[in-house]
Coordinates of C-alpha atoms in Angstrom, one line a residue:
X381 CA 12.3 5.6 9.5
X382 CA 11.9 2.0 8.3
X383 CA 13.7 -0.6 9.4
X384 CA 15.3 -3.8 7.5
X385 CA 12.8 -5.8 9.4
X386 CA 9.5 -3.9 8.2
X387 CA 10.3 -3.7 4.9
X388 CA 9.4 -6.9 3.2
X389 CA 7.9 -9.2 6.1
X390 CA 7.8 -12.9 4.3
X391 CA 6.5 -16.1 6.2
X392 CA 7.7 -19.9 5.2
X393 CA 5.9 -22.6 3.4
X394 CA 5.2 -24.3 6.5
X395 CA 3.2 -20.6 7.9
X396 CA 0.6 -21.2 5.2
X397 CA -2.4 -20.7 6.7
X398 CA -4.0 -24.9 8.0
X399 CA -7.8 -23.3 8.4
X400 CA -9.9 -20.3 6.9
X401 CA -12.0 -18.2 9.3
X402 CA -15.4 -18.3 8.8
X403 CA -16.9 -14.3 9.8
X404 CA -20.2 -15.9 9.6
X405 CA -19.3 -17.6 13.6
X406 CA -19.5 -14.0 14.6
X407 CA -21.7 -11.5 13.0
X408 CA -25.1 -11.6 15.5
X409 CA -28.1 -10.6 12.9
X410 CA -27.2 -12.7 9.7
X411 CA -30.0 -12.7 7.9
X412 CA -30.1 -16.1 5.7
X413 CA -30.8 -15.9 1.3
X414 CA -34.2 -16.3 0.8
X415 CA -36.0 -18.4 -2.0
X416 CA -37.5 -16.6 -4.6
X417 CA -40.8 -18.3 -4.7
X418 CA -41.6 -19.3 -1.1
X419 CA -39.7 -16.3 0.7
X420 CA -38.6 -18.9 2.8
X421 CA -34.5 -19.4 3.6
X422 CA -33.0 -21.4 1.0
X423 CA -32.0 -25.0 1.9
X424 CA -29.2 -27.3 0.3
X425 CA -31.9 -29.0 -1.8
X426 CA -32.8 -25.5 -3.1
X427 CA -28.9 -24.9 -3.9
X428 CA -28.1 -28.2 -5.9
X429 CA -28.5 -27.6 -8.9
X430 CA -26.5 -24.3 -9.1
X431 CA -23.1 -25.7 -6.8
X432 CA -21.6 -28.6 -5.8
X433 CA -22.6 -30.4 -2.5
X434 CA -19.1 -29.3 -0.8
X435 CA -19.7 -25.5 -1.7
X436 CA -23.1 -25.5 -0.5
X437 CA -21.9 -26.8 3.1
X438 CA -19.0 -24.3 3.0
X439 CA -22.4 -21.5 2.0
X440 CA -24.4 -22.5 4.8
X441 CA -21.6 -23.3 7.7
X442 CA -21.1 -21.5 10.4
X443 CA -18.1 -23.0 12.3
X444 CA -15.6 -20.5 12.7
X445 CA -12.7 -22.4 11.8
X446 CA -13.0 -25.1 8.4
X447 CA -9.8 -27.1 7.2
X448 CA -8.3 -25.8 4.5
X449 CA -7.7 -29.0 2.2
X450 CA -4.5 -30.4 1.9
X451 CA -4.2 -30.3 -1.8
X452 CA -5.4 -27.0 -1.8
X453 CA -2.9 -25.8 0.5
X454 CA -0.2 -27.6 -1.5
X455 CA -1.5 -25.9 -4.8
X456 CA -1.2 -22.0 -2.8
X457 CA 2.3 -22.5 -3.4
X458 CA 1.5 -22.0 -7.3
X459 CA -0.2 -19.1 -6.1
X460 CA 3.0 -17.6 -4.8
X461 CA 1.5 -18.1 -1.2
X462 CA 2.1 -16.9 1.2
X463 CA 2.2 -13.7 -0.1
X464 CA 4.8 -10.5 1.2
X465 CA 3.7 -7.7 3.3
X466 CA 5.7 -4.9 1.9
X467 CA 6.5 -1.6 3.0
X468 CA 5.3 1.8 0.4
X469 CA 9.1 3.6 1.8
X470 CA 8.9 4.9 -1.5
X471 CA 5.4 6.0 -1.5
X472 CA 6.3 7.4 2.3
X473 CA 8.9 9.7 1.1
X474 CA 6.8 11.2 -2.3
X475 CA 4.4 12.0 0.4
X476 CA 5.7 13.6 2.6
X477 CA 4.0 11.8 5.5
X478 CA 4.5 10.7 9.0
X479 CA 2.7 8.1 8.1
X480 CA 3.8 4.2 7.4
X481 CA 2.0 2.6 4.8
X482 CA 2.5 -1.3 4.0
X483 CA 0.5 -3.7 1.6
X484 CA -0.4 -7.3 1.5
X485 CA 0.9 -8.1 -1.9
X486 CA -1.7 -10.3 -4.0
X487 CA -0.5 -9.0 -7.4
X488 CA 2.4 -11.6 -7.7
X489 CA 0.7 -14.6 -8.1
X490 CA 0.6 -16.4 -11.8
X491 CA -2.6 -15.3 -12.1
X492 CA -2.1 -11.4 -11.3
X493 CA -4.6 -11.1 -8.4
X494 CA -6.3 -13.0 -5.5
X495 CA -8.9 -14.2 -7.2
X496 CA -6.6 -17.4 -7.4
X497 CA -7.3 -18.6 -3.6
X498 CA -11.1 -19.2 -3.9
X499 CA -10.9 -20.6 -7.5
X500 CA -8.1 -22.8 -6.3
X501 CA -10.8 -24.1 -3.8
X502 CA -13.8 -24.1 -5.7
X503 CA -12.1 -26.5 -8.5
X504 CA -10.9 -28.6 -5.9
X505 CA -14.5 -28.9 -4.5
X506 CA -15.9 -29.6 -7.9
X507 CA -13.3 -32.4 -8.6
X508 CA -13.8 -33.9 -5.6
X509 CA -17.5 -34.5 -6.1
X510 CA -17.3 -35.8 -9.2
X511 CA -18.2 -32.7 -11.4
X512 CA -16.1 -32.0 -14.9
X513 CA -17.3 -29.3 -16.1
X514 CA -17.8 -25.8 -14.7
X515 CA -19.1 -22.2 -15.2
X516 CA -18.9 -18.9 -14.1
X517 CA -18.5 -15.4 -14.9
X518 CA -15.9 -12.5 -14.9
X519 CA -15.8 -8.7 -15.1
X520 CA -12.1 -7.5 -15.5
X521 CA -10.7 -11.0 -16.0
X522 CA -8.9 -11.6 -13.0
X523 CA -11.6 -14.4 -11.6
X524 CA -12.0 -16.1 -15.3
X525 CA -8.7 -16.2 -15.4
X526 CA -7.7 -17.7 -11.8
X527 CA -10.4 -20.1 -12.6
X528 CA -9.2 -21.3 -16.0
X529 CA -5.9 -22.6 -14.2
X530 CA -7.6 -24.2 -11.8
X531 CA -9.5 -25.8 -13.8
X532 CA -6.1 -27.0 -16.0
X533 CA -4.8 -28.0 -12.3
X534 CA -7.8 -30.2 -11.4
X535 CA -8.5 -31.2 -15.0
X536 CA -11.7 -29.4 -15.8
X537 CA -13.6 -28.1 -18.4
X538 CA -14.2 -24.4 -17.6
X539 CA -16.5 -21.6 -19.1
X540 CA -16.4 -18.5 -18.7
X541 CA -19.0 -15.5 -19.3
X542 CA -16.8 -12.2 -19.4
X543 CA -18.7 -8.7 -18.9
X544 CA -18.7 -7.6 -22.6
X545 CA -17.1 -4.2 -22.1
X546 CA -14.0 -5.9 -20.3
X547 CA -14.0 -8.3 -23.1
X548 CA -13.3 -5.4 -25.2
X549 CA -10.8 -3.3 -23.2
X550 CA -8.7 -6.1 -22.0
X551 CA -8.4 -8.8 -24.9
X552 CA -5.1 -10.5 -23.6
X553 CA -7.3 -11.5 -20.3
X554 CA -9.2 -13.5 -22.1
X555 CA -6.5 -14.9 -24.4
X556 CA -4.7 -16.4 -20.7
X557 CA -8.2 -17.9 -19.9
X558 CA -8.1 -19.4 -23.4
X559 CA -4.1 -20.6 -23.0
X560 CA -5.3 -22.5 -19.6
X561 CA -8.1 -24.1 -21.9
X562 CA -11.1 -22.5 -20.9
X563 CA -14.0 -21.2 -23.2
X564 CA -14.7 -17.0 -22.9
X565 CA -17.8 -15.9 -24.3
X566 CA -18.5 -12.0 -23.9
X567 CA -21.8 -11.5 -21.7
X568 CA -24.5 -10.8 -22.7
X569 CA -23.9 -13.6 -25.6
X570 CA -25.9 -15.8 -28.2
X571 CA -24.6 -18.3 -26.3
X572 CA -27.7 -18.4 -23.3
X573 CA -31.4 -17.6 -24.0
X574 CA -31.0 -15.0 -20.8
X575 CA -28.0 -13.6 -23.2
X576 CA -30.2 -13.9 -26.4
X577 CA -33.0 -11.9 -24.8
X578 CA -30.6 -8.6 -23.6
X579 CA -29.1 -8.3 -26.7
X580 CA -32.9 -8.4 -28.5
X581 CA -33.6 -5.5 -26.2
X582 CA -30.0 -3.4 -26.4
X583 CA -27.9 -4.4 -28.9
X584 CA -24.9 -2.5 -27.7
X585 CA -25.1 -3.7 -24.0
X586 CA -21.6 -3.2 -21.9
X587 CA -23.1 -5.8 -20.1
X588 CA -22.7 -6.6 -16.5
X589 CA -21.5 -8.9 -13.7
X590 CA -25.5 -9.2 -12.8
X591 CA -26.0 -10.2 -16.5
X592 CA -23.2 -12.5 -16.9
X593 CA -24.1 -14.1 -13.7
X594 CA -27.6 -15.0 -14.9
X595 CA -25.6 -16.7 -18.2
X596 CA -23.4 -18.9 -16.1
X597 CA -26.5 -20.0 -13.7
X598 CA -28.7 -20.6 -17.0
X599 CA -25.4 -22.9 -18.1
X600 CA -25.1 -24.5 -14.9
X601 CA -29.2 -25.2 -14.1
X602 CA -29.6 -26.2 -17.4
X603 CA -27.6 -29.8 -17.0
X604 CA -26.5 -31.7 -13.9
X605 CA -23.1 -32.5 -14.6
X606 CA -22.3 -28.8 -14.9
X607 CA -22.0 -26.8 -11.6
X608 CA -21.4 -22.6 -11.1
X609 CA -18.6 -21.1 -9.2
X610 CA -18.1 -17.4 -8.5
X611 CA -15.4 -15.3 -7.8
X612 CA -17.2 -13.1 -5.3
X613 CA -20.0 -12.3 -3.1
X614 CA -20.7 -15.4 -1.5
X615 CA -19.8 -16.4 2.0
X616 CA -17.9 -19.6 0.8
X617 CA -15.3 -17.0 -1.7
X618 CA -15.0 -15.0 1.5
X619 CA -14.3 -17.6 3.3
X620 CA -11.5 -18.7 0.9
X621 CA -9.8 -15.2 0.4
X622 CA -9.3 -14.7 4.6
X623 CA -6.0 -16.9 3.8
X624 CA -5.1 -13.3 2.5
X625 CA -5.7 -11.7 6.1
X626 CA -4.5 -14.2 8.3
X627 CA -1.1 -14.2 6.8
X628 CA -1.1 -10.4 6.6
X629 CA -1.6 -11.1 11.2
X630 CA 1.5 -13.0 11.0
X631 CA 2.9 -11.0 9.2
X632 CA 1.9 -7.7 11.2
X633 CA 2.9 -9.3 14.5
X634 CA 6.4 -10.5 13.2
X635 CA 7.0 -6.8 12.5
X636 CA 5.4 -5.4 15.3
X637 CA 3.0 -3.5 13.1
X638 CA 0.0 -1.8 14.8
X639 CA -2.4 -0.7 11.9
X640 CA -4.3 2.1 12.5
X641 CA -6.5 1.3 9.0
X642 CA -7.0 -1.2 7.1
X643 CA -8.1 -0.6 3.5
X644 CA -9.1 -2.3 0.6
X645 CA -11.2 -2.1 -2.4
X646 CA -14.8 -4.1 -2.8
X647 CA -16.9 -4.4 -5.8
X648 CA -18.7 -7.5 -4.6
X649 CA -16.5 -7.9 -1.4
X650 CA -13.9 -10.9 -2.2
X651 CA -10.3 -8.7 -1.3
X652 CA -11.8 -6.6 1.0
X653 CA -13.1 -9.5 3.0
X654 CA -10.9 -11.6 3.0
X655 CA -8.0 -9.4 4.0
X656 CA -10.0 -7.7 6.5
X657 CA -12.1 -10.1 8.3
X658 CA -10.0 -12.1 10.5
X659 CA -8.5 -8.4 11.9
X660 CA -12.0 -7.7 12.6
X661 CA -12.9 -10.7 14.4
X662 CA -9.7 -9.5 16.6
X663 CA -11.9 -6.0 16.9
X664 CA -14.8 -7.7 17.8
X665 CA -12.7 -9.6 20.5
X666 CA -11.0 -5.8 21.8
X667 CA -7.9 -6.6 21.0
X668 CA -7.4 -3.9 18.1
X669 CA -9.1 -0.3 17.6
X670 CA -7.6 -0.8 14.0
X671 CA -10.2 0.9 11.7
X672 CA -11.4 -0.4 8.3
X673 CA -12.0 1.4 5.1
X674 CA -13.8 -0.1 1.9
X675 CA -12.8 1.8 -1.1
X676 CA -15.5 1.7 -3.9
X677 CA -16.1 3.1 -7.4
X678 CA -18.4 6.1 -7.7
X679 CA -19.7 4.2 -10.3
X680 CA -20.9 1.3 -8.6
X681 CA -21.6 2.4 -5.0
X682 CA -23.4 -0.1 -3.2
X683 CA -22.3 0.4 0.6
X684 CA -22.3 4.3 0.0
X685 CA -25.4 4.8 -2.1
X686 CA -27.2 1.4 -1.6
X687 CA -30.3 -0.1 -0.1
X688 CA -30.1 -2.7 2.7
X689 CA -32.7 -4.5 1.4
X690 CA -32.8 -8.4 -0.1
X691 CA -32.1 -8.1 -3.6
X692 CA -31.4 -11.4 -6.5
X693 CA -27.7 -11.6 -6.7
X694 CA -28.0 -11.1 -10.7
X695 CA -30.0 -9.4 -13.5
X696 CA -32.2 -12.3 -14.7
X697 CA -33.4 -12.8 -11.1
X698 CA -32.3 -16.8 -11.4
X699 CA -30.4 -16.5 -7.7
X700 CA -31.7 -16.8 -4.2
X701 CA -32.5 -13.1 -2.5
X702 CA -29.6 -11.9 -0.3
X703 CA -29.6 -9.5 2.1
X704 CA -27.1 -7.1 1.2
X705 CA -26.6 -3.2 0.1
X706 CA -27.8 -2.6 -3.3
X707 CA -28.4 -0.7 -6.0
X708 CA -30.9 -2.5 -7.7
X709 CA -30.4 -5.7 -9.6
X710 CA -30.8 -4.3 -12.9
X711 CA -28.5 -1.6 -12.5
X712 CA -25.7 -0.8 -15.0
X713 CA -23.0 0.5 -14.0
X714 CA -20.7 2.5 -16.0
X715 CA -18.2 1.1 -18.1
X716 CA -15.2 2.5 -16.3
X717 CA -12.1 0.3 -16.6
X718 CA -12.2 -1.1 -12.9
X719 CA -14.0 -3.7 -14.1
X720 CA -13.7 -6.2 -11.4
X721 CA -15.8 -3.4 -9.4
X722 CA -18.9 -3.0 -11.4
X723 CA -21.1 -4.9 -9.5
X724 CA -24.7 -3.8 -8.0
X725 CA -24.7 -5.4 -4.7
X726 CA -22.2 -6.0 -2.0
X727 CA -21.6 -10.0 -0.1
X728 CA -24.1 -10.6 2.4
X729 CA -21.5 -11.1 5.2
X730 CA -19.9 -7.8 4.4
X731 CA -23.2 -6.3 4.4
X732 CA -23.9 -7.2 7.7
X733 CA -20.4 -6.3 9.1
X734 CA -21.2 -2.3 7.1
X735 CA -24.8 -2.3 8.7
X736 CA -23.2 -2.8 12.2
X737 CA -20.6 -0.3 11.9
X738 CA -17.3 -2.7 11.9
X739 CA -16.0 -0.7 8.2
X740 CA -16.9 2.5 6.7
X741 CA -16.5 3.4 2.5
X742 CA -15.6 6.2 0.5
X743 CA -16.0 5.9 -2.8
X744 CA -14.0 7.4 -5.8
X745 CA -14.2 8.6 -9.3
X746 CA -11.8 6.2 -12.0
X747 CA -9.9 9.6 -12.7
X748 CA -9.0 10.0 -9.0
X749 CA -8.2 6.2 -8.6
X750 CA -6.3 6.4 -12.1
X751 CA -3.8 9.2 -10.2
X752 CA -3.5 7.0 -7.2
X753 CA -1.9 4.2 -9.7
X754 CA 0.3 6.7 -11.4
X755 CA 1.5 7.8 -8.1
X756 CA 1.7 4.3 -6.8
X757 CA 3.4 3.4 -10.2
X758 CA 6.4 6.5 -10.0
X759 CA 7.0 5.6 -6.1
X760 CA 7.5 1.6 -5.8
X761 CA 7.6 0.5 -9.5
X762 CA 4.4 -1.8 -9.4
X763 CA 1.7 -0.8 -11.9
X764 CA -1.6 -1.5 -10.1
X765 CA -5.0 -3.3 -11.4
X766 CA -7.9 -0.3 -11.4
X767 CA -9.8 -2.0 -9.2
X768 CA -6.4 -2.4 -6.4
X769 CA -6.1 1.6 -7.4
X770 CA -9.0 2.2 -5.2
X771 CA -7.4 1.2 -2.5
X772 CA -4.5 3.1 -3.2
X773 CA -6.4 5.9 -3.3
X774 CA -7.8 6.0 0.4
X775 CA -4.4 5.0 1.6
X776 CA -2.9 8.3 0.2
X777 CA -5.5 10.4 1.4
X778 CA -5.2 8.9 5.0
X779 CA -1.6 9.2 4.7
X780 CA -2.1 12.8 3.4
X781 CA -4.5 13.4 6.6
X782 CA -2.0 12.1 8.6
X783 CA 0.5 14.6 7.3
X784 CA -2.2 17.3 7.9
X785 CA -2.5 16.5 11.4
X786 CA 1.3 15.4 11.7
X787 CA 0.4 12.4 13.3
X788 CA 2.3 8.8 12.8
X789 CA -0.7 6.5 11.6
X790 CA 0.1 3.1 10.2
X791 CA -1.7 2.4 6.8
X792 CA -2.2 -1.3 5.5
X793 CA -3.7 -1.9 2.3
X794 CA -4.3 -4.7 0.2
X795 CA -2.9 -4.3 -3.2
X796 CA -5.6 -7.3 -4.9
X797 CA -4.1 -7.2 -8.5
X798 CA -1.5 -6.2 -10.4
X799 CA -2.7 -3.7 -14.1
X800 CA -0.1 -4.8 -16.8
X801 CA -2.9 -6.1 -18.5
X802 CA -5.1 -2.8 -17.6
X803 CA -2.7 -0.5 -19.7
X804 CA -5.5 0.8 -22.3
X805 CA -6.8 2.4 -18.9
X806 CA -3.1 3.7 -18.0
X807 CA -2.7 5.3 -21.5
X808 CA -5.9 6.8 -21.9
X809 CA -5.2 8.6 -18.5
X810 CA -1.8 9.1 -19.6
X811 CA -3.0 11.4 -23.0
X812 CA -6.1 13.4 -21.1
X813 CA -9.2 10.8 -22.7
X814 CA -9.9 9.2 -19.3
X815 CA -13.5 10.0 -19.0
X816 CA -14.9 11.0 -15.4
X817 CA -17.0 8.3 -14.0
X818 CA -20.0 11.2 -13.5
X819 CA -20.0 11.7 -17.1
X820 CA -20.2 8.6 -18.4
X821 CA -23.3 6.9 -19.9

């Protein structure tokens, strides 16, 4: 039975989170990004003309413990920060299971996922050293967007490269980036040479995150008052995002939760990591046996199909190697609607943390995911993003294993996004027209 307590676990202003924890303080074995031309580890110099001087420290730090800034703090209030840890009572009793099953809600923020605590950041960053004007990709919309208000907040210019088939299928995305003032081009575009060159070759591209990637770098290299930011992948966003799992340890030890998983979806790692990480430093320290599940697309499954293996972070081969799990820098993906997911590789850090067992993956068909979000949907009222569907989906079926088994497990998941902008997907599953990842082109 739930109690009043566990039900909706809030913390004050003050509880915001003062410091992010850095994963890369922990994690023996890091191998560093490599440049392209020397094979030797990158160095700042190498870095500056892609990112600002502050990211680039923040990339390459590993103190375990960095300050977050004060105005950035302040500004998490926007953010709806910090953010409730809820219980699924609902979800519980369509189930059927002995389970309990709480999330880490990141869909109520103004932006409609967490992608706003890193761009927060990052646009802080940029102001403070002097730079105006900024670029960066997005797949779904969620990171173009959360960028666009930062952007507004720290007054500047923002442009955004948006995966072409999400520019499609989610059209209002891109109208909030253009109400917050930003510029949305769909990727690959006329707009870059890289972008020029794709569409010479295939015409029809979906595009890609790899491709929209190269666009924004090609942007960003090609004049020195413009820098890139990204909403993913990089040790500096993961950094960011653990404001996300620190509160949810607050919040878990207010309520005397014990989780027996932790779940959340990846695409390039950003949720996942940064509601995940600081629980597994408190693994690494033996102070949890909690267990940690990465829920991926079928479509795009990097830790469960992938190569670790350096591999260029985008399509045009413009970024540093990483070492990560990949599937191959000019891989496609699918077009499937959890766009936010369709990405070839997986962060570095996250890599490492798969390759030394600390998180397994299961990946999922969209049409599996898809009735997750329905369920989800019927049972608490809260119409998920596709990509935060994944999630949902491998909380159910542990909860379902748990009913199996009749055994009381304690599910946390991170609910990254919120899908009232992701209803094309909803209403094409809805009339029997949602295509099946494995037969997509």
């Amino acid at each position: 039975m739930s109690t009043k307590s566990d039900i909706l676990v809030t913390l004050s202003l003050d509880e915001i989170p003062k410091k992010w924890y850095n994963i890369a303080a922990d994690l023996k074995g890091l191998q560093p990004p490599l440049h392209p031309g020397t094979k030797e580890p990158v160095t700042a110099e190498d870095l500056a003309p892609v990112f600002t001087k502050s990211m680039i420290k923040q990339e390459m730090s590993t103190e375990r413990y960095i300050d977050i800034p004060d105005e950035v703090r302040e500004n998490y209030i926007r953010l709806n920060r910090p953010s409730s840890l809820q219980r699924a009572v609902y979800l519980e009793k369509y189930l059927k299971t002995p389970a309990k099953i709480y999330f880490k809600r990141e869909d109520l923020s103004p932006v409609g996922s967490h992608k706003g605590n890193s761009a927060l950041a990052q646009a802080y960053y940029c102001m403070k050293d002097g730079i105006h004007t900024i670029t960066t990709e997005t797949g779904a919309g969620q990171w173009g967007t959360a960028l666009a208000l930062a952007s507004s907040i720290f007054d500047l210019d923002c442009t955004v490269f948006m995966v072409r088939i999400s520019y499609d299928q989610k059209p209002f995305r891109r109208t909030i980036m253009q109400t917050y003032g930003a510029k949305v081009y769909a990727s690959p575009s006329l707009h870059t040479e890289y972008g020029k060159k794709v569409l010479k070759e295939v015409p029809d591209s979906p595009g890609s995150l790899g491709m929209a990637i190269s666009e924004a770098i090609e942007v960003a290299v090609g004049d020195p008052n413009i820098k890139y930011t990204l909403g993913s992948v990089s040790n500096g966003v993961m950094l960011h995002q653990t404001v996300i799992g620190l509160e949810t340890i607050e919040q878990m030890k207010k309520a005397e939760i014990e989780p027996d998983y932790m779940v959340g979806c990846v695409g390039g790692g950003s949720n996942f990591s940064g509601f995940a990480f600081p629980m597994m430093r408190e693994k690494m320290l033996g102070k949890t046996e909690c267990e940690f599940i990465a829920a991926e697309p079928k479509a795009a499954a990097s830790l469960s199909e992938g190569e670790y293996r350096y591999d260029f972070g985008d399509t045009a081969c413009m970024t540093p190697l990483f070492k990560m799990y990949t599937l191959g820098h000019d891989f496609v993906p699918s077009p499937i609607h959890a766009g936010g997911l369709r990405y070839h590789g997986m962060s570095p850090l996250l890599s490492e943390a798969f390759n030394q067992g600390l998180l397994t993956a299961r990946s999922y068909d969209q049409t599996a995911t898809f009735e997750a979000g329905m369920i989800f949907a019927k049972a608490e009222g809260i119409i998920p993003a596709p990509e935060s569907s994944h999630a949902i989906r491998a909380a159910i079926d542990l909860a379902l294993e748990a009913k199996e088994k009749d055994e009381e497990k304690t599910i946390v998941f991170c609910l990254s996004g919120h899908g009232l902008l992701d209803l094309a997907g909803y209403e094409r599953h809805i009339s029997g027209n949602l295509v099946s990842s494995s037969r997509m082109s």
